[in-house]
């Protein structure tokens, strides 16, 4: 008898929580990057499904204001941080969406104004996720509706801000920085990356994109034959604290210079930027993230050598006579 009563009690409890509102999907459309100290307009899409009678309960909860979506950051992808959150203003049509149990509803282009002016994201490892939760509107009750699955989180890093730049570029090959045109030119070089004081530390497992290219100007010139450099694992994961530098040695690239002329370049340059999965980003008004050094076009060097040889022959003939 006791066992039968227990089964009945379990059934009654289950029935009392048979109404659910499940959040099925959550996608952030923009922006692609957020960081502390700014206000961001976040645009996102959600899909949710009422089941077991939840549609009727929510519909009858209020005539015009039923839902309150909340957008927030999270450290672990499970716990919502209400220090970094924003509620979403729904349209009248969205607030009074016709609901049917087991039929999903999609709201696209929802907007949340995320104020991070008083939020500290540190080195980018603090807030790793963004979350959305669909709740009952303030003062409205969805009696009996289980909303334990009406929240969802997605990877979305609040990034560190670092005005990182290359402070030194040394070409170790070819000799005398003579760049040959008309084909492939192998170049070996070293760079020093600087992270000035006053910004955030750069940490992570995929930090850097380094490029090498030729240019017609030392600053602000046209990029010629730009190539992205393959970095070693230790270079990709190199951390640089604010106020520090790191040297990447023995970098290598082959430039394709089949259609390049000597008039196209007088400098070789290297630049650095955050990798797509990096925990850091550049500031809104960054410094130049590249440095250029003077190089010699190989064709010009050949012409000079021929001229020297010709003058040598002429001088020799004059002395012989």
PDB file of C-alpha atoms in Angstrom:
ATOM      1  CA  UNK A   1       0.000   0.000   0.000  1.00  0.00           C
ATOM      2  CA  UNK A   2       2.819   2.382   0.926  1.00  0.00           C
ATOM      3  CA  UNK A   3       4.526   1.702  -2.410  1.00  0.00           C
ATOM      4  CA  UNK A   4       1.264   2.388  -4.294  1.00  0.00           C
ATOM      5  CA  UNK A   5       0.870   5.707  -2.476  1.00  0.00           C
ATOM      6  CA  UNK A   6       4.460   6.610  -3.398  1.00  0.00           C
ATOM      7  CA  UNK A   7       3.789   5.898  -7.087  1.00  0.00           C
ATOM      8  CA  UNK A   8       0.656   8.041  -7.009  1.00  0.00           C
ATOM      9  CA  UNK A   9       2.591  10.885  -5.315  1.00  0.00           C
ATOM     10  CA  UNK A  10       5.353  10.750  -7.936  1.00  0.00           C
ATOM     11  CA  UNK A  11       2.750  10.802 -10.701  1.00  0.00           C
ATOM     12  CA  UNK A  12       1.038  13.834  -9.165  1.00  0.00           C
ATOM     13  CA  UNK A  13       4.351  15.692  -8.831  1.00  0.00           C
ATOM     14  CA  UNK A  14       5.293  14.869 -12.437  1.00  0.00           C
ATOM     15  CA  UNK A  15       1.887  16.007 -13.642  1.00  0.00           C
ATOM     16  CA  UNK A  16       2.232  19.303 -11.762  1.00  0.00           C
ATOM     17  CA  UNK A  17       5.444  20.006 -13.693  1.00  0.00           C
ATOM     18  CA  UNK A  18       4.399  18.591 -17.045  1.00  0.00           C
ATOM     19  CA  UNK A  19       4.270  22.063 -18.623  1.00  0.00           C
ATOM     20  CA  UNK A  20       7.598  23.155 -20.048  1.00  0.00           C
ATOM     21  CA  UNK A  21       9.105  26.051 -21.966  1.00  0.00           C
ATOM     22  CA  UNK A  22      12.268  24.819 -23.668  1.00  0.00           C
ATOM     23  CA  UNK A  23      14.792  27.094 -25.377  1.00  0.00           C
ATOM     24  CA  UNK A  24      15.893  25.166 -28.466  1.00  0.00           C
ATOM     25  CA  UNK A  25      18.489  27.450 -30.055  1.00  0.00           C
ATOM     26  CA  UNK A  26      20.351  30.711 -29.464  1.00  0.00           C
ATOM     27  CA  UNK A  27      22.486  32.405 -32.122  1.00  0.00           C
ATOM     28  CA  UNK A  28      24.357  35.717 -31.888  1.00  0.00           C
ATOM     29  CA  UNK A  29      24.323  37.674 -35.156  1.00  0.00           C
ATOM     30  CA  UNK A  30      26.381  40.698 -34.110  1.00  0.00           C
ATOM     31  CA  UNK A  31      28.746  42.049 -32.954  1.00  0.00           C
ATOM     32  CA  UNK A  32      31.561  39.583 -33.531  1.00  0.00           C
ATOM     33  CA  UNK A  33      33.661  41.065 -30.717  1.00  0.00           C
ATOM     34  CA  UNK A  34      32.849  42.607 -27.335  1.00  0.00           C
ATOM     35  CA  UNK A  35      35.158  44.021 -24.664  1.00  0.00           C
ATOM     36  CA  UNK A  36      34.877  45.924 -21.419  1.00  0.00           C
ATOM     37  CA  UNK A  37      34.446  49.680 -21.154  1.00  0.00           C
ATOM     38  CA  UNK A  38      31.891  50.018 -23.969  1.00  0.00           C
ATOM     39  CA  UNK A  39      28.178  49.582 -24.677  1.00  0.00           C
ATOM     40  CA  UNK A  40      27.308  47.045 -27.380  1.00  0.00           C
ATOM     41  CA  UNK A  41      24.060  46.505 -29.253  1.00  0.00           C
ATOM     42  CA  UNK A  42      23.831  42.716 -29.425  1.00  0.00           C
ATOM     43  CA  UNK A  43      21.575  41.198 -32.095  1.00  0.00           C
ATOM     44  CA  UNK A  44      20.549  37.566 -31.690  1.00  0.00           C
ATOM     45  CA  UNK A  45      17.958  34.915 -32.606  1.00  0.00           C
ATOM     46  CA  UNK A  46      16.156  32.418 -30.365  1.00  0.00           C
ATOM     47  CA  UNK A  47      13.846  29.463 -30.920  1.00  0.00           C
ATOM     48  CA  UNK A  48      11.699  28.044 -28.114  1.00  0.00           C
ATOM     49  CA  UNK A  49       8.924  25.458 -27.728  1.00  0.00           C
ATOM     50  CA  UNK A  50       6.093  25.217 -25.165  1.00  0.00           C
ATOM     51  CA  UNK A  51       4.880  21.708 -24.266  1.00  0.00           C
ATOM     52  CA  UNK A  52       2.355  19.923 -22.073  1.00  0.00           C
ATOM     53  CA  UNK A  53      -0.069  22.817 -21.682  1.00  0.00           C
ATOM     54  CA  UNK A  54       2.493  25.602 -21.252  1.00  0.00           C
ATOM     55  CA  UNK A  55       1.168  27.390 -24.355  1.00  0.00           C
ATOM     56  CA  UNK A  56      -2.233  27.976 -22.781  1.00  0.00           C
ATOM     57  CA  UNK A  57      -0.805  29.004 -19.405  1.00  0.00           C
ATOM     58  CA  UNK A  58       1.541  31.581 -20.950  1.00  0.00           C
ATOM     59  CA  UNK A  59      -1.143  32.907 -23.307  1.00  0.00           C
ATOM     60  CA  UNK A  60      -3.555  33.432 -20.414  1.00  0.00           C
ATOM     61  CA  UNK A  61      -0.922  34.925 -18.109  1.00  0.00           C
ATOM     62  CA  UNK A  62      -1.407  38.460 -19.450  1.00  0.00           C
ATOM     63  CA  UNK A  63      -3.105  40.200 -22.332  1.00  0.00           C
ATOM     64  CA  UNK A  64      -0.154  42.202 -23.656  1.00  0.00           C
ATOM     65  CA  UNK A  65       3.087  41.548 -21.739  1.00  0.00           C
ATOM     66  CA  UNK A  66       3.999  37.902 -21.218  1.00  0.00           C
ATOM     67  CA  UNK A  67       7.722  37.473 -21.927  1.00  0.00           C
ATOM     68  CA  UNK A  68      10.977  39.003 -20.717  1.00  0.00           C
ATOM     69  CA  UNK A  69      14.087  37.726 -22.537  1.00  0.00           C
ATOM     70  CA  UNK A  70      17.299  38.456 -20.639  1.00  0.00           C
ATOM     71  CA  UNK A  71      20.750  38.531 -22.279  1.00  0.00           C
ATOM     72  CA  UNK A  72      23.730  38.093 -19.976  1.00  0.00           C
ATOM     73  CA  UNK A  73      27.366  37.062 -19.813  1.00  0.00           C
ATOM     74  CA  UNK A  74      28.570  33.957 -18.011  1.00  0.00           C
ATOM     75  CA  UNK A  75      31.889  32.698 -16.703  1.00  0.00           C
ATOM     76  CA  UNK A  76      31.162  28.995 -16.988  1.00  0.00           C
ATOM     77  CA  UNK A  77      28.314  28.665 -19.517  1.00  0.00           C
ATOM     78  CA  UNK A  78      25.886  27.640 -16.778  1.00  0.00           C
ATOM     79  CA  UNK A  79      25.628  30.488 -14.270  1.00  0.00           C
ATOM     80  CA  UNK A  80      24.088  33.776 -15.437  1.00  0.00           C
ATOM     81  CA  UNK A  81      25.985  36.872 -14.276  1.00  0.00           C
ATOM     82  CA  UNK A  82      23.459  39.585 -13.480  1.00  0.00           C
ATOM     83  CA  UNK A  83      26.217  42.218 -13.232  1.00  0.00           C
ATOM     84  CA  UNK A  84      26.547  42.032 -17.023  1.00  0.00           C
ATOM     85  CA  UNK A  85      23.048  41.683 -18.412  1.00  0.00           C
ATOM     86  CA  UNK A  86      20.371  43.384 -20.483  1.00  0.00           C
ATOM     87  CA  UNK A  87      16.653  42.823 -20.867  1.00  0.00           C
ATOM     88  CA  UNK A  88      15.142  42.776 -24.352  1.00  0.00           C
ATOM     89  CA  UNK A  89      12.251  44.949 -25.453  1.00  0.00           C
ATOM     90  CA  UNK A  90       9.887  42.802 -27.515  1.00  0.00           C
ATOM     91  CA  UNK A  91       7.417  44.144 -30.037  1.00  0.00           C
ATOM     92  CA  UNK A  92       3.704  43.926 -29.312  1.00  0.00           C
ATOM     93  CA  UNK A  93       3.426  41.131 -31.879  1.00  0.00           C
ATOM     94  CA  UNK A  94       6.187  39.160 -30.154  1.00  0.00           C
ATOM     95  CA  UNK A  95       4.664  39.671 -26.705  1.00  0.00           C
ATOM     96  CA  UNK A  96       1.337  38.274 -27.944  1.00  0.00           C
ATOM     97  CA  UNK A  97       2.786  35.504 -30.108  1.00  0.00           C
ATOM     98  CA  UNK A  98       0.209  32.770 -30.724  1.00  0.00           C
ATOM     99  CA  UNK A  99       1.491  29.686 -28.937  1.00  0.00           C
ATOM    100  CA  UNK A 100       0.677  26.043 -29.611  1.00  0.00           C
ATOM    101  CA  UNK A 101       2.129  23.195 -27.607  1.00  0.00           C
ATOM    102  CA  UNK A 102       4.958  21.367 -29.405  1.00  0.00           C
ATOM    103  CA  UNK A 103       5.194  24.073 -32.109  1.00  0.00           C
ATOM    104  CA  UNK A 104       8.445  26.034 -32.029  1.00  0.00           C
ATOM    105  CA  UNK A 105       8.573  29.822 -32.171  1.00  0.00           C
ATOM    106  CA  UNK A 106      11.534  31.764 -33.588  1.00  0.00           C
ATOM    107  CA  UNK A 107      12.286  35.383 -32.767  1.00  0.00           C
ATOM    108  CA  UNK A 108      14.909  36.885 -35.055  1.00  0.00           C
ATOM    109  CA  UNK A 109      16.981  40.040 -34.682  1.00  0.00           C
ATOM    110  CA  UNK A 110      16.270  40.589 -31.011  1.00  0.00           C
ATOM    111  CA  UNK A 111      18.346  43.462 -29.643  1.00  0.00           C
ATOM    112  CA  UNK A 112      19.981  43.856 -26.250  1.00  0.00           C
ATOM    113  CA  UNK A 113      21.982  46.887 -25.144  1.00  0.00           C
ATOM    114  CA  UNK A 114      24.864  45.333 -23.203  1.00  0.00           C
ATOM    115  CA  UNK A 115      26.546  47.922 -20.976  1.00  0.00           C
ATOM    116  CA  UNK A 116      30.103  46.852 -20.129  1.00  0.00           C
ATOM    117  CA  UNK A 117      31.378  50.241 -18.954  1.00  0.00           C
ATOM    118  CA  UNK A 118      31.644  49.004 -15.362  1.00  0.00           C
ATOM    119  CA  UNK A 119      32.513  45.390 -16.186  1.00  0.00           C
ATOM    120  CA  UNK A 120      36.077  44.056 -16.068  1.00  0.00           C
ATOM    121  CA  UNK A 121      36.766  41.301 -18.593  1.00  0.00           C
ATOM    122  CA  UNK A 122      40.439  41.061 -17.605  1.00  0.00           C
ATOM    123  CA  UNK A 123      42.638  39.081 -19.968  1.00  0.00           C
ATOM    124  CA  UNK A 124      39.675  37.570 -21.799  1.00  0.00           C
ATOM    125  CA  UNK A 125      39.428  34.484 -19.617  1.00  0.00           C
ATOM    126  CA  UNK A 126      36.731  35.873 -17.278  1.00  0.00           C
ATOM    127  CA  UNK A 127      33.560  35.874 -19.376  1.00  0.00           C
ATOM    128  CA  UNK A 128      33.696  33.063 -21.924  1.00  0.00           C
ATOM    129  CA  UNK A 129      29.984  32.760 -22.704  1.00  0.00           C
ATOM    130  CA  UNK A 130      26.853  34.754 -23.471  1.00  0.00           C
ATOM    131  CA  UNK A 131      23.463  33.430 -22.407  1.00  0.00           C
ATOM    132  CA  UNK A 132      19.802  34.168 -22.965  1.00  0.00           C
ATOM    133  CA  UNK A 133      16.918  33.246 -20.706  1.00  0.00           C
ATOM    134  CA  UNK A 134      13.213  33.566 -21.544  1.00  0.00           C
ATOM    135  CA  UNK A 135      11.349  34.506 -18.393  1.00  0.00           C
ATOM    136  CA  UNK A 136       7.883  35.659 -17.459  1.00  0.00           C
ATOM    137  CA  UNK A 137       7.459  39.412 -17.702  1.00  0.00           C
ATOM    138  CA  UNK A 138       7.918  41.336 -14.450  1.00  0.00           C
ATOM    139  CA  UNK A 139       4.810  40.884 -12.313  1.00  0.00           C
ATOM    140  CA  UNK A 140       3.472  38.081 -14.535  1.00  0.00           C
ATOM    141  CA  UNK A 141       3.290  34.454 -13.348  1.00  0.00           C
ATOM    142  CA  UNK A 142       3.398  31.326 -15.511  1.00  0.00           C
ATOM    143  CA  UNK A 143       1.951  29.115 -12.799  1.00  0.00           C
ATOM    144  CA  UNK A 144       3.042  25.498 -13.200  1.00  0.00           C
ATOM    145  CA  UNK A 145       5.382  26.089 -16.168  1.00  0.00           C
ATOM    146  CA  UNK A 146       8.849  24.593 -15.720  1.00  0.00           C
ATOM    147  CA  UNK A 147      11.407  27.091 -17.124  1.00  0.00           C
ATOM    148  CA  UNK A 148      14.508  25.203 -16.051  1.00  0.00           C
ATOM    149  CA  UNK A 149      15.314  24.613 -19.735  1.00  0.00           C
ATOM    150  CA  UNK A 150      14.419  28.103 -20.953  1.00  0.00           C
ATOM    151  CA  UNK A 151      18.036  29.314 -20.767  1.00  0.00           C
ATOM    152  CA  UNK A 152      20.916  28.603 -23.136  1.00  0.00           C
ATOM    153  CA  UNK A 153      24.543  29.729 -23.382  1.00  0.00           C
ATOM    154  CA  UNK A 154      26.885  30.051 -26.338  1.00  0.00           C
ATOM    155  CA  UNK A 155      30.633  30.631 -26.577  1.00  0.00           C
ATOM    156  CA  UNK A 156      31.152  34.395 -26.773  1.00  0.00           C
ATOM    157  CA  UNK A 157      34.289  35.838 -25.201  1.00  0.00           C
ATOM    158  CA  UNK A 158      34.399  39.289 -23.653  1.00  0.00           C
ATOM    159  CA  UNK A 159      37.890  40.042 -24.885  1.00  0.00           C
ATOM    160  CA  UNK A 160      40.935  41.747 -23.466  1.00  0.00           C
ATOM    161  CA  UNK A 161      42.030  44.986 -25.148  1.00  0.00           C
ATOM    162  CA  UNK A 162      45.695  45.337 -26.080  1.00  0.00           C
ATOM    163  CA  UNK A 163      47.333  47.815 -28.467  1.00  0.00           C
ATOM    164  CA  UNK A 164      49.852  45.224 -29.637  1.00  0.00           C
ATOM    165  CA  UNK A 165      52.356  46.098 -32.374  1.00  0.00           C
ATOM    166  CA  UNK A 166      55.583  44.863 -33.930  1.00  0.00           C
ATOM    167  CA  UNK A 167      58.478  46.938 -32.628  1.00  0.00           C
ATOM    168  CA  UNK A 168      61.320  45.299 -34.580  1.00  0.00           C
ATOM    169  CA  UNK A 169      61.769  43.354 -37.840  1.00  0.00           C
ATOM    170  CA  UNK A 170      65.058  41.739 -38.850  1.00  0.00           C
ATOM    171  CA  UNK A 171      65.475  39.946 -42.183  1.00  0.00           C
ATOM    172  CA  UNK A 172      68.048  37.154 -41.846  1.00  0.00           C
ATOM    173  CA  UNK A 173      67.673  35.771 -45.378  1.00  0.00           C
ATOM    174  CA  UNK A 174      68.286  36.705 -48.192  1.00  0.00           C
ATOM    175  CA  UNK A 175      71.635  38.378 -47.576  1.00  0.00           C
ATOM    176  CA  UNK A 176      71.601  42.170 -47.557  1.00  0.00           C
ATOM    177  CA  UNK A 177      67.776  42.065 -47.860  1.00  0.00           C
ATOM    178  CA  UNK A 178      67.930  41.696 -51.644  1.00  0.00           C
ATOM    179  CA  UNK A 179      64.484  40.561 -52.853  1.00  0.00           C
ATOM    180  CA  UNK A 180      64.464  38.832 -56.229  1.00  0.00           C
ATOM    181  CA  UNK A 181      61.461  39.264 -58.510  1.00  0.00           C
ATOM    182  CA  UNK A 182      60.043  37.079 -61.279  1.00  0.00           C
ATOM    183  CA  UNK A 183      59.327  33.989 -59.163  1.00  0.00           C
ATOM    184  CA  UNK A 184      59.312  32.748 -55.591  1.00  0.00           C
ATOM    185  CA  UNK A 185      61.501  34.455 -53.006  1.00  0.00           C
ATOM    186  CA  UNK A 186      62.206  32.736 -49.694  1.00  0.00           C
ATOM    187  CA  UNK A 187      62.507  35.102 -46.742  1.00  0.00           C
ATOM    188  CA  UNK A 188      63.565  34.302 -43.165  1.00  0.00           C
ATOM    189  CA  UNK A 189      63.034  36.898 -40.465  1.00  0.00           C
ATOM    190  CA  UNK A 190      62.633  37.659 -36.761  1.00  0.00           C
ATOM    191  CA  UNK A 191      60.113  40.001 -35.133  1.00  0.00           C
ATOM    192  CA  UNK A 192      59.630  41.506 -31.696  1.00  0.00           C
ATOM    193  CA  UNK A 193      56.015  41.921 -30.566  1.00  0.00           C
ATOM    194  CA  UNK A 194      55.297  44.608 -27.979  1.00  0.00           C
ATOM    195  CA  UNK A 195      52.311  44.907 -25.649  1.00  0.00           C
ATOM    196  CA  UNK A 196      52.430  48.410 -24.141  1.00  0.00           C
ATOM    197  CA  UNK A 197      51.664  49.050 -20.498  1.00  0.00           C
ATOM    198  CA  UNK A 198      48.209  50.312 -19.652  1.00  0.00           C
ATOM    199  CA  UNK A 199      46.363  47.620 -21.600  1.00  0.00           C
ATOM    200  CA  UNK A 200      45.399  44.040 -20.821  1.00  0.00           C
ATOM    201  CA  UNK A 201      47.556  40.935 -20.796  1.00  0.00           C
ATOM    202  CA  UNK A 202      47.429  38.696 -23.866  1.00  0.00           C
ATOM    203  CA  UNK A 203      46.887  35.044 -22.934  1.00  0.00           C
ATOM    204  CA  UNK A 204      45.402  32.007 -24.636  1.00  0.00           C
ATOM    205  CA  UNK A 205      46.066  29.025 -26.862  1.00  0.00           C
ATOM    206  CA  UNK A 206      45.608  30.724 -30.253  1.00  0.00           C
ATOM    207  CA  UNK A 207      46.804  34.312 -29.935  1.00  0.00           C
ATOM    208  CA  UNK A 208      48.421  35.576 -33.118  1.00  0.00           C
ATOM    209  CA  UNK A 209      48.199  36.170 -36.847  1.00  0.00           C
ATOM    210  CA  UNK A 210      51.513  37.365 -38.297  1.00  0.00           C
ATOM    211  CA  UNK A 211      51.784  38.578 -41.881  1.00  0.00           C
ATOM    212  CA  UNK A 212      54.719  39.494 -44.118  1.00  0.00           C
ATOM    213  CA  UNK A 213      54.477  41.634 -47.238  1.00  0.00           C
ATOM    214  CA  UNK A 214      56.267  44.141 -49.440  1.00  0.00           C
ATOM    215  CA  UNK A 215      55.253  47.781 -49.722  1.00  0.00           C
ATOM    216  CA  UNK A 216      55.978  50.922 -51.718  1.00  0.00           C
ATOM    217  CA  UNK A 217      55.973  53.064 -48.565  1.00  0.00           C
ATOM    218  CA  UNK A 218      57.410  52.700 -45.079  1.00  0.00           C
ATOM    219  CA  UNK A 219      54.070  53.730 -43.559  1.00  0.00           C
ATOM    220  CA  UNK A 220      50.609  53.518 -45.081  1.00  0.00           C
ATOM    221  CA  UNK A 221      51.756  52.013 -48.361  1.00  0.00           C
ATOM    222  CA  UNK A 222      50.188  49.404 -50.621  1.00  0.00           C
ATOM    223  CA  UNK A 223      50.607  45.784 -49.521  1.00  0.00           C
ATOM    224  CA  UNK A 224      52.299  43.619 -52.160  1.00  0.00           C
ATOM    225  CA  UNK A 225      52.496  39.793 -52.099  1.00  0.00           C
ATOM    226  CA  UNK A 226      51.088  39.546 -48.564  1.00  0.00           C
ATOM    227  CA  UNK A 227      51.407  36.146 -46.873  1.00  0.00           C
ATOM    228  CA  UNK A 228      50.235  34.786 -43.511  1.00  0.00           C
ATOM    229  CA  UNK A 229      53.026  33.104 -41.576  1.00  0.00           C
ATOM    230  CA  UNK A 230      52.823  29.569 -40.195  1.00  0.00           C
ATOM    231  CA  UNK A 231      53.674  29.808 -36.503  1.00  0.00           C
ATOM    232  CA  UNK A 232      54.964  27.091 -34.222  1.00  0.00           C
ATOM    233  CA  UNK A 233      52.807  25.902 -31.347  1.00  0.00           C
ATOM    234  CA  UNK A 234      54.938  27.802 -28.842  1.00  0.00           C
ATOM    235  CA  UNK A 235      54.582  30.972 -30.898  1.00  0.00           C
ATOM    236  CA  UNK A 236      50.804  30.620 -31.316  1.00  0.00           C
ATOM    237  CA  UNK A 237      50.379  30.229 -27.561  1.00  0.00           C
ATOM    238  CA  UNK A 238      52.913  32.873 -26.515  1.00  0.00           C
ATOM    239  CA  UNK A 239      51.473  35.108 -23.778  1.00  0.00           C
ATOM    240  CA  UNK A 240      52.593  38.732 -23.503  1.00  0.00           C
ATOM    241  CA  UNK A 241      51.768  40.726 -20.401  1.00  0.00           C
ATOM    242  CA  UNK A 242      51.128  44.444 -20.611  1.00  0.00           C
ATOM    243  CA  UNK A 243      54.451  46.294 -20.663  1.00  0.00           C
ATOM    244  CA  UNK A 244      56.331  43.281 -22.062  1.00  0.00           C
ATOM    245  CA  UNK A 245      57.695  42.001 -25.375  1.00  0.00           C
ATOM    246  CA  UNK A 246      58.231  38.645 -27.056  1.00  0.00           C
ATOM    247  CA  UNK A 247      60.546  37.743 -29.930  1.00  0.00           C
ATOM    248  CA  UNK A 248      59.486  35.294 -32.626  1.00  0.00           C
ATOM    249  CA  UNK A 249      62.617  33.946 -34.320  1.00  0.00           C
ATOM    250  CA  UNK A 250      63.208  31.917 -37.478  1.00  0.00           C
ATOM    251  CA  UNK A 251      59.933  32.827 -39.172  1.00  0.00           C
ATOM    252  CA  UNK A 252      59.839  31.838 -42.833  1.00  0.00           C
ATOM    253  CA  UNK A 253      57.767  32.694 -45.883  1.00  0.00           C
ATOM    254  CA  UNK A 254      57.952  32.352 -49.661  1.00  0.00           C
ATOM    255  CA  UNK A 255      56.719  35.396 -51.556  1.00  0.00           C
ATOM    256  CA  UNK A 256      55.164  34.939 -55.002  1.00  0.00           C
ATOM    257  CA  UNK A 257      56.695  37.726 -57.097  1.00  0.00           C
ATOM    258  CA  UNK A 258      56.010  36.568 -60.675  1.00  0.00           C
ATOM    259  CA  UNK A 259      54.038  39.701 -61.556  1.00  0.00           C
ATOM    260  CA  UNK A 260      55.837  42.143 -59.257  1.00  0.00           C
ATOM    261  CA  UNK A 261      58.198  44.844 -60.539  1.00  0.00           C
ATOM    262  CA  UNK A 262      60.861  46.861 -58.759  1.00  0.00           C
ATOM    263  CA  UNK A 263      58.579  49.892 -58.894  1.00  0.00           C
ATOM    264  CA  UNK A 264      56.063  48.078 -56.675  1.00  0.00           C
ATOM    265  CA  UNK A 265      58.138  47.988 -53.492  1.00  0.00           C
ATOM    266  CA  UNK A 266      61.026  49.419 -51.543  1.00  0.00           C
ATOM    267  CA  UNK A 267      60.178  47.990 -48.125  1.00  0.00           C
ATOM    268  CA  UNK A 268      59.413  44.677 -46.459  1.00  0.00           C
ATOM    269  CA  UNK A 269      56.886  44.746 -43.626  1.00  0.00           C
ATOM    270  CA  UNK A 270      55.436  42.487 -40.959  1.00  0.00           C
ATOM    271  CA  UNK A 271      52.165  42.962 -39.063  1.00  0.00           C
ATOM    272  CA  UNK A 272      50.453  41.282 -36.125  1.00  0.00           C
ATOM    273  CA  UNK A 273      46.767  40.954 -35.236  1.00  0.00           C
ATOM    274  CA  UNK A 274      44.616  38.730 -33.014  1.00  0.00           C
ATOM    275  CA  UNK A 275      43.696  35.272 -34.283  1.00  0.00           C
ATOM    276  CA  UNK A 276      39.964  34.717 -34.743  1.00  0.00           C
ATOM    277  CA  UNK A 277      39.840  32.582 -31.587  1.00  0.00           C
ATOM    278  CA  UNK A 278      42.086  34.891 -29.558  1.00  0.00           C
ATOM    279  CA  UNK A 279      40.999  36.230 -26.181  1.00  0.00           C
ATOM    280  CA  UNK A 280      42.206  39.729 -27.079  1.00  0.00           C
ATOM    281  CA  UNK A 281      41.296  42.426 -29.566  1.00  0.00           C
ATOM    282  CA  UNK A 282      42.769  45.737 -30.671  1.00  0.00           C
ATOM    283  CA  UNK A 283      41.378  49.004 -29.259  1.00  0.00           C
ATOM    284  CA  UNK A 284      38.891  51.112 -31.181  1.00  0.00           C
ATOM    285  CA  UNK A 285      41.654  53.601 -32.107  1.00  0.00           C
ATOM    286  CA  UNK A 286      44.771  51.436 -32.330  1.00  0.00           C
ATOM    287  CA  UNK A 287      48.374  52.290 -33.066  1.00  0.00           C
ATOM    288  CA  UNK A 288      50.009  50.953 -36.227  1.00  0.00           C
ATOM    289  CA  UNK A 289      50.408  47.198 -35.808  1.00  0.00           C
ATOM    290  CA  UNK A 290      53.227  46.823 -38.352  1.00  0.00           C
ATOM    291  CA  UNK A 291      56.832  47.802 -38.975  1.00  0.00           C
ATOM    292  CA  UNK A 292      58.708  48.084 -42.289  1.00  0.00           C
ATOM    293  CA  UNK A 293      62.392  47.946 -43.209  1.00  0.00           C
ATOM    294  CA  UNK A 294      64.144  48.991 -46.403  1.00  0.00           C
ATOM    295  CA  UNK A 295      64.946  46.256 -48.941  1.00  0.00           C
ATOM    296  CA  UNK A 296      66.580  46.149 -52.371  1.00  0.00           C
ATOM    297  CA  UNK A 297      64.924  44.825 -55.491  1.00  0.00           C
ATOM    298  CA  UNK A 298      66.975  41.982 -56.956  1.00  0.00           C
ATOM    299  CA  UNK A 299      66.645  43.282 -60.528  1.00  0.00           C
ATOM    300  CA  UNK A 300      68.101  46.629 -59.471  1.00  0.00           C
ATOM    301  CA  UNK A 301      70.987  44.854 -57.797  1.00  0.00           C
ATOM    302  CA  UNK A 302      71.701  42.906 -60.990  1.00  0.00           C
ATOM    303  CA  UNK A 303      71.668  46.100 -63.061  1.00  0.00           C
ATOM    304  CA  UNK A 304      74.101  47.724 -60.617  1.00  0.00           C
ATOM    305  CA  UNK A 305      76.443  44.737 -60.804  1.00  0.00           C
ATOM    306  CA  UNK A 306      76.397  44.813 -64.588  1.00  0.00           C
ATOM    307  CA  UNK A 307      77.176  48.536 -64.564  1.00  0.00           C
ATOM    308  CA  UNK A 308      80.130  47.985 -62.233  1.00  0.00           C
ATOM    309  CA  UNK A 309      81.416  45.193 -64.470  1.00  0.00           C
ATOM    310  CA  UNK A 310      81.071  47.375 -67.553  1.00  0.00           C
ATOM    311  CA  UNK A 311      82.949  50.259 -65.925  1.00  0.00           C
ATOM    312  CA  UNK A 312      85.672  47.856 -64.821  1.00  0.00           C
ATOM    313  CA  UNK A 313      86.114  46.618 -68.388  1.00  0.00           C
ATOM    314  CA  UNK A 314      86.266  50.172 -69.749  1.00  0.00           C
ATOM    315  CA  UNK A 315      88.847  51.245 -67.170  1.00  0.00           C
ATOM    316  CA  UNK A 316      90.910  48.139 -67.913  1.00  0.00           C
ATOM    317  CA  UNK A 317      90.873  48.858 -71.648  1.00  0.00           C
ATOM    318  CA  UNK A 318      91.932  52.471 -71.088  1.00  0.00           C
ATOM    319  CA  UNK A 319      94.905  51.445 -68.956  1.00  0.00           C
ATOM    320  CA  UNK A 320      95.952  48.763 -71.442  1.00  0.00           C
ATOM    321  CA  UNK A 321      96.120  51.401 -74.150  1.00  0.00           C
TER     322      UNK A 321
END
